[in-house]
């Protein structure tokens, strides 16, 4: 499942073929993904010039010179393909640029989505309304977390996964950042000292930046025909490593809450 770093890597990979280009063809090849494609997507995007690409939480943003923003979410299995050799059954949206590049949004399980909003309405877009600060942006600080978590009795892990507190943080990155900071995932959120929250913010940025860098190092693969954006393998500190040794020598443990796995080191994390 694509997490924030995969979406960021995807956006960076889409910039070279799309930024500054005019779309000469916009084709939806079925009516819907998780929800219907906007009825006027083709009309509003065809002929438009792409002025910028960005990201908010796990959504990619494609801005046009007409003031529209196409918002995509990769769902469980979505990915963009660049110059695919052929359009397959799972390529549900196809864009062509005035340079002759082809980009297809391939989503076999169709949990992704595509929306189109006016730029001035972006903050009011449903999923963006209650989002907390971006983890890589200037608004996420130890001071912010201290205020947001004040008096909260829920475990820190659940709080960090709450998109209203921090936008776009997924399970892998929360497990990794808590391990890096030495905070047990079950620690009551409101009880964590300010100094540890400062270090937690640093850890969150560090694990995300490392993953984006790992994705970036695979970006040159996307330049070739049939390149696929969105997924890369990474070696984690604790995630997915149950019963393997932590760097301290202790076995990494896994616990499951509400169907979600938490990986942690009982010695390093208190
Ligand atoms: Zn350890």
Tab-separated table of C-alpha atoms and ligand atoms in Angstrom:
chain	number	residue	atom	x	y	z
A	1	UNK	CA	0.000	0.000	0.000
A	2	UNK	CA	1.528	3.318	-1.039
A	3	UNK	CA	2.506	5.505	1.895
A	4	UNK	CA	3.554	9.149	1.922
A	5	UNK	CA	7.111	8.534	0.599
A	6	UNK	CA	5.792	6.507	-2.341
A	7	UNK	CA	3.324	9.279	-3.183
A	8	UNK	CA	6.096	11.890	-2.893
A	9	UNK	CA	8.340	9.773	-5.123
A	10	UNK	CA	5.493	9.357	-7.608
A	11	UNK	CA	4.908	13.113	-7.741
A	12	UNK	CA	8.631	13.722	-8.309
A	13	UNK	CA	8.647	11.095	-11.057
A	14	UNK	CA	5.632	12.655	-12.771
A	15	UNK	CA	7.198	16.121	-12.902
A	16	UNK	CA	9.615	15.567	-15.822
A	17	UNK	CA	7.027	14.236	-18.281
A	18	UNK	CA	4.161	16.486	-17.103
A	19	UNK	CA	5.343	19.836	-15.771
A	20	UNK	CA	4.865	22.611	-18.305
A	21	UNK	CA	3.291	20.232	-20.839
A	22	UNK	CA	-0.144	20.560	-22.400
A	23	UNK	CA	-2.469	17.554	-22.231
A	24	UNK	CA	-3.564	16.536	-25.710
A	25	UNK	CA	-5.633	13.543	-24.616
A	26	UNK	CA	-7.416	12.618	-21.387
A	27	UNK	CA	-9.194	9.284	-21.461
A	28	UNK	CA	-11.051	7.484	-18.698
A	29	UNK	CA	-11.388	3.835	-19.622
A	30	UNK	CA	-14.102	2.983	-17.103
A	31	UNK	CA	-16.581	5.066	-15.113
A	32	UNK	CA	-15.053	4.770	-11.659
A	33	UNK	CA	-12.298	3.750	-9.290
A	34	UNK	CA	-13.367	3.795	-5.623
A	35	UNK	CA	-15.791	6.497	-6.731
A	36	UNK	CA	-16.753	7.803	-10.184
A	37	UNK	CA	-14.265	9.877	-12.163
A	38	UNK	CA	-15.443	13.525	-12.302
A	39	UNK	CA	-17.923	13.773	-15.161
A	40	UNK	CA	-16.130	16.823	-16.594
A	41	UNK	CA	-12.561	15.526	-16.093
A	42	UNK	CA	-11.878	15.076	-19.778
A	43	UNK	CA	-13.366	18.404	-20.790
A	44	UNK	CA	-11.529	20.392	-18.099
A	45	UNK	CA	-8.140	18.653	-18.442
A	46	UNK	CA	-7.867	18.261	-22.218
A	47	UNK	CA	-5.877	21.168	-23.632
A	48	UNK	CA	-4.833	22.388	-20.179
A	49	UNK	CA	-1.191	23.032	-19.370
A	50	UNK	CA	0.255	21.421	-16.234
A	51	UNK	CA	1.685	24.225	-14.113
A	52	UNK	CA	2.760	22.249	-11.050
A	53	UNK	CA	2.662	18.976	-9.172
A	54	UNK	CA	2.514	18.592	-5.425
A	55	UNK	CA	1.384	16.394	-2.561
A	56	UNK	CA	-0.886	16.727	0.474
A	57	UNK	CA	-0.826	13.754	2.902
A	58	UNK	CA	-1.090	10.695	0.629
A	59	UNK	CA	-2.722	12.588	-2.255
A	60	UNK	CA	-0.936	13.743	-5.397
A	61	UNK	CA	-1.908	17.132	-6.848
A	62	UNK	CA	-1.699	18.063	-10.546
A	63	UNK	CA	-2.351	21.778	-11.148
A	64	UNK	CA	-3.336	23.315	-14.473
A	65	UNK	CA	-3.250	26.781	-16.019
A	66	UNK	CA	-7.048	26.786	-15.894
A	67	UNK	CA	-6.982	26.942	-12.090
A	68	UNK	CA	-8.029	23.315	-11.642
A	69	UNK	CA	-6.294	20.750	-9.451
A	70	UNK	CA	-6.586	17.058	-10.256
A	71	UNK	CA	-6.192	15.120	-7.013
A	72	UNK	CA	-5.201	11.464	-7.182
A	73	UNK	CA	-4.979	8.790	-4.495
A	74	UNK	CA	-3.270	5.482	-5.201
A	75	UNK	CA	-5.529	3.442	-2.925
A	76	UNK	CA	-4.116	-0.028	-2.227
A	77	UNK	CA	-2.425	-0.848	-5.497
A	78	UNK	CA	-2.471	2.185	-7.768
A	79	UNK	CA	0.594	3.365	-9.701
A	80	UNK	CA	1.379	5.653	-12.580
A	81	UNK	CA	3.050	4.125	-15.619
A	82	UNK	CA	5.127	6.292	-17.921
A	83	UNK	CA	5.104	5.542	-21.641
A	84	UNK	CA	3.676	2.026	-21.208
A	85	UNK	CA	4.300	-0.230	-24.200
A	86	UNK	CA	0.604	-1.019	-24.225
A	87	UNK	CA	-2.465	0.129	-22.340
A	88	UNK	CA	-3.689	-2.760	-20.203
A	89	UNK	CA	-6.983	-3.731	-18.599
A	90	UNK	CA	-6.015	-1.993	-15.336
A	91	UNK	CA	-4.983	1.336	-16.898
A	92	UNK	CA	-8.100	3.298	-16.046
A	93	UNK	CA	-6.962	6.839	-16.825
A	94	UNK	CA	-4.643	7.737	-19.694
A	95	UNK	CA	-3.026	11.136	-20.280
A	96	UNK	CA	-1.069	12.189	-23.345
A	97	UNK	CA	1.095	15.286	-23.543
A	98	UNK	CA	2.064	17.580	-26.409
A	99	UNK	CA	5.513	15.965	-26.280
A	100	UNK	CA	3.942	12.611	-27.091
A	101	UNK	CA	4.461	11.141	-23.616
A	102	UNK	CA	1.800	8.770	-22.274
A	103	UNK	CA	0.970	8.406	-18.583
A	104	UNK	CA	-1.488	5.849	-17.323
A	105	UNK	CA	-2.973	5.395	-13.878
A	106	UNK	CA	-2.985	1.644	-13.332
A	107	UNK	CA	-5.076	0.442	-10.386
A	108	UNK	CA	-5.963	-3.279	-10.396
A	109	UNK	CA	-7.946	-3.181	-7.145
A	110	UNK	CA	-9.537	0.198	-7.843
A	111	UNK	CA	-9.292	1.576	-4.290
A	112	UNK	CA	-7.727	4.737	-5.682
A	113	UNK	CA	-9.526	7.924	-6.620
A	114	UNK	CA	-9.335	10.910	-8.951
A	115	UNK	CA	-11.024	14.203	-8.109
A	116	UNK	CA	-10.992	17.619	-9.706
A	117	UNK	CA	-11.386	20.812	-7.695
A	118	UNK	CA	-10.765	24.492	-8.223
A	119	UNK	CA	-7.452	25.614	-6.730
A	120	UNK	CA	-9.190	28.063	-4.402
A	121	UNK	CA	-11.358	25.226	-3.051
A	122	UNK	CA	-8.463	22.859	-2.312
A	123	UNK	CA	-8.433	23.389	1.472
A	124	UNK	CA	-12.155	22.607	1.544
A	125	UNK	CA	-11.775	19.307	-0.338
A	126	UNK	CA	-13.405	16.702	1.950
A	127	UNK	CA	-10.385	14.575	2.884
A	128	UNK	CA	-8.217	17.696	3.419
A	129	UNK	CA	-10.566	19.541	5.779
A	130	UNK	CA	-9.506	18.004	9.088
A	131	UNK	CA	-5.919	17.092	8.228
A	132	UNK	CA	-3.154	17.928	10.672
A	133	UNK	CA	0.176	19.410	9.579
A	134	UNK	CA	2.409	17.765	6.986
A	135	UNK	CA	5.120	15.711	8.702
A	136	UNK	CA	7.802	17.236	6.478
A	137	UNK	CA	6.421	20.770	6.732
A	138	UNK	CA	7.339	23.531	9.221
A	139	UNK	CA	4.150	23.212	11.291
A	140	UNK	CA	5.003	19.837	12.820
A	141	UNK	CA	7.124	20.648	15.870
A	142	UNK	CA	7.591	19.295	19.373
A	143	UNK	CA	5.592	22.275	20.658
A	144	UNK	CA	2.728	21.469	18.288
A	145	UNK	CA	2.700	17.797	19.355
A	146	UNK	CA	2.823	18.720	23.043
A	147	UNK	CA	-0.300	20.846	22.573
A	148	UNK	CA	-2.102	18.319	20.347
A	149	UNK	CA	-1.399	15.413	22.713
A	150	UNK	CA	-1.993	17.242	25.985
A	151	UNK	CA	-4.200	15.170	28.284
A	152	UNK	CA	-4.591	12.406	25.711
A	153	UNK	CA	-4.642	8.940	27.282
A	154	UNK	CA	-4.533	7.002	23.981
A	155	UNK	CA	-1.284	5.237	23.042
A	156	UNK	CA	1.188	7.425	21.149
A	157	UNK	CA	1.098	5.051	18.188
A	158	UNK	CA	-2.655	5.498	17.677
A	159	UNK	CA	-2.295	9.267	18.028
A	160	UNK	CA	0.408	9.451	15.353
A	161	UNK	CA	-1.766	7.436	12.970
A	162	UNK	CA	-4.632	9.897	13.510
A	163	UNK	CA	-4.586	12.067	10.372
A	164	UNK	CA	-6.044	15.002	12.350
A	165	UNK	CA	-2.848	15.106	14.432
A	166	UNK	CA	-0.283	14.490	11.669
A	167	UNK	CA	-1.241	14.144	7.992
A	168	UNK	CA	-0.230	11.135	5.956
A	169	UNK	CA	1.761	9.112	8.492
A	170	UNK	CA	1.268	5.381	7.952
A	171	UNK	CA	1.899	2.323	10.085
A	172	UNK	CA	5.420	1.581	8.817
A	173	UNK	CA	6.728	5.083	9.473
A	174	UNK	CA	5.120	5.372	12.890
A	175	UNK	CA	6.698	2.038	13.979
A	176	UNK	CA	10.071	3.139	12.640
A	177	UNK	CA	9.999	6.637	14.142
A	178	UNK	CA	8.969	5.336	17.579
A	179	UNK	CA	11.830	2.826	17.505
A	180	UNK	CA	14.295	5.481	16.409
A	181	UNK	CA	13.198	7.700	19.308
A	182	UNK	CA	13.072	4.854	21.851
A	183	UNK	CA	9.410	5.397	22.739
A	184	UNK	CA	7.224	2.324	23.406
A	185	UNK	CA	4.190	2.364	21.072
A	186	UNK	CA	1.808	1.878	24.010
A	187	UNK	CA	3.044	4.945	25.927
A	188	UNK	CA	0.194	7.217	26.933
A	189	UNK	CA	0.454	10.123	24.460
A	190	UNK	CA	-0.162	12.914	26.968
A	191	UNK	CA	2.596	11.667	29.271
A	192	UNK	CA	5.550	12.059	26.898
A	193	UNK	CA	8.023	14.746	27.900
A	194	UNK	CA	8.554	17.698	25.581
A	195	UNK	CA	12.219	16.790	24.883
A	196	UNK	CA	11.171	13.346	23.644
A	197	UNK	CA	8.486	14.896	21.428
A	198	UNK	CA	11.149	17.123	19.859
A	199	UNK	CA	13.229	14.023	19.123
A	200	UNK	CA	10.144	12.180	17.850
A	201	UNK	CA	9.545	14.929	15.267
A	202	UNK	CA	13.188	14.649	14.166
A	203	UNK	CA	12.788	10.853	13.838
A	204	UNK	CA	9.584	11.158	11.802
A	205	UNK	CA	11.310	13.495	9.363
A	206	UNK	CA	14.381	11.279	9.231
A	207	UNK	CA	12.538	8.024	8.423
A	208	UNK	CA	10.388	9.731	5.790
A	209	UNK	CA	13.360	11.490	4.204
A	210	UNK	CA	15.328	8.230	4.065
A	211	UNK	CA	12.427	6.467	2.353
A	212	UNK	CA	11.967	9.300	-0.143
A	213	UNK	CA	15.695	9.160	-0.852
A	214	UNK	CA	15.459	5.388	-1.406
A	215	UNK	CA	12.577	6.002	-3.796
A	216	UNK	CA	14.475	8.798	-5.484
A	217	UNK	CA	17.420	6.512	-6.140
A	218	UNK	CA	15.089	4.278	-8.141
A	219	UNK	CA	13.693	7.260	-10.074
A	220	UNK	CA	16.101	6.811	-12.956
A	221	UNK	CA	14.310	3.513	-13.658
A	222	UNK	CA	11.152	5.511	-14.293
A	223	UNK	CA	12.786	7.373	-17.122
A	224	UNK	CA	12.818	4.235	-19.233
A	225	UNK	CA	9.722	3.194	-21.187
A	226	UNK	CA	7.283	1.158	-19.147
A	227	UNK	CA	8.602	2.702	-15.948
A	228	UNK	CA	6.264	2.360	-12.985
A	229	UNK	CA	6.028	4.921	-10.237
A	230	UNK	CA	5.139	4.317	-6.661
A	231	UNK	CA	6.800	1.312	-5.060
A	232	UNK	CA	10.222	0.441	-3.748
A	233	UNK	CA	11.722	-1.939	-1.210
A	234	UNK	CA	13.437	-0.687	1.882
A	235	UNK	CA	15.116	-2.341	4.837
A	236	UNK	CA	13.310	-1.324	8.010
A	237	UNK	CA	14.612	-1.116	11.590
A	238	UNK	CA	11.650	-3.001	13.104
A	239	UNK	CA	8.775	-3.084	10.620
A	240	UNK	CA	8.109	-6.613	9.340
A	241	UNK	CA	11.020	-8.008	11.380
A	242	UNK	CA	9.252	-10.002	14.096
A	243	UNK	CA	11.629	-12.469	15.803
A	244	UNK	CA	14.667	-10.940	14.133
A	245	UNK	CA	17.296	-9.183	16.222
A	246	UNK	CA	17.149	-5.450	16.847
A	247	UNK	CA	20.517	-3.675	16.611
A	248	UNK	CA	20.683	-4.057	20.422
A	249	UNK	CA	20.459	-7.847	20.066
A	250	UNK	CA	16.938	-8.184	21.525
A	251	UNK	CA	14.276	-9.955	19.440
A	252	UNK	CA	11.817	-7.596	17.789
A	253	UNK	CA	8.240	-8.215	18.828
A	254	UNK	CA	4.929	-7.800	17.064
A	255	UNK	CA	1.606	-7.018	18.647
A	256	UNK	CA	-1.722	-6.706	16.869
A	257	UNK	CA	-4.355	-4.130	17.790
A	258	UNK	CA	-7.510	-3.783	15.756
A	259	UNK	CA	-6.001	-5.826	12.917
A	260	UNK	CA	-2.943	-3.584	12.672
A	261	UNK	CA	0.543	-4.852	13.486
A	262	UNK	CA	2.973	-2.953	15.654
A	263	UNK	CA	6.628	-3.921	15.547
A	264	UNK	CA	8.863	-2.785	18.398
A	265	UNK	CA	11.908	-3.612	20.492
A	266	UNK	CA	11.025	-4.179	24.172
A	267	UNK	CA	14.523	-3.139	25.224
A	268	UNK	CA	15.116	0.004	23.123
A	269	UNK	CA	11.595	1.378	23.490
A	270	UNK	CA	10.364	2.460	26.906
B	1	LIG	ZN1	16.525	-2.883	20.521
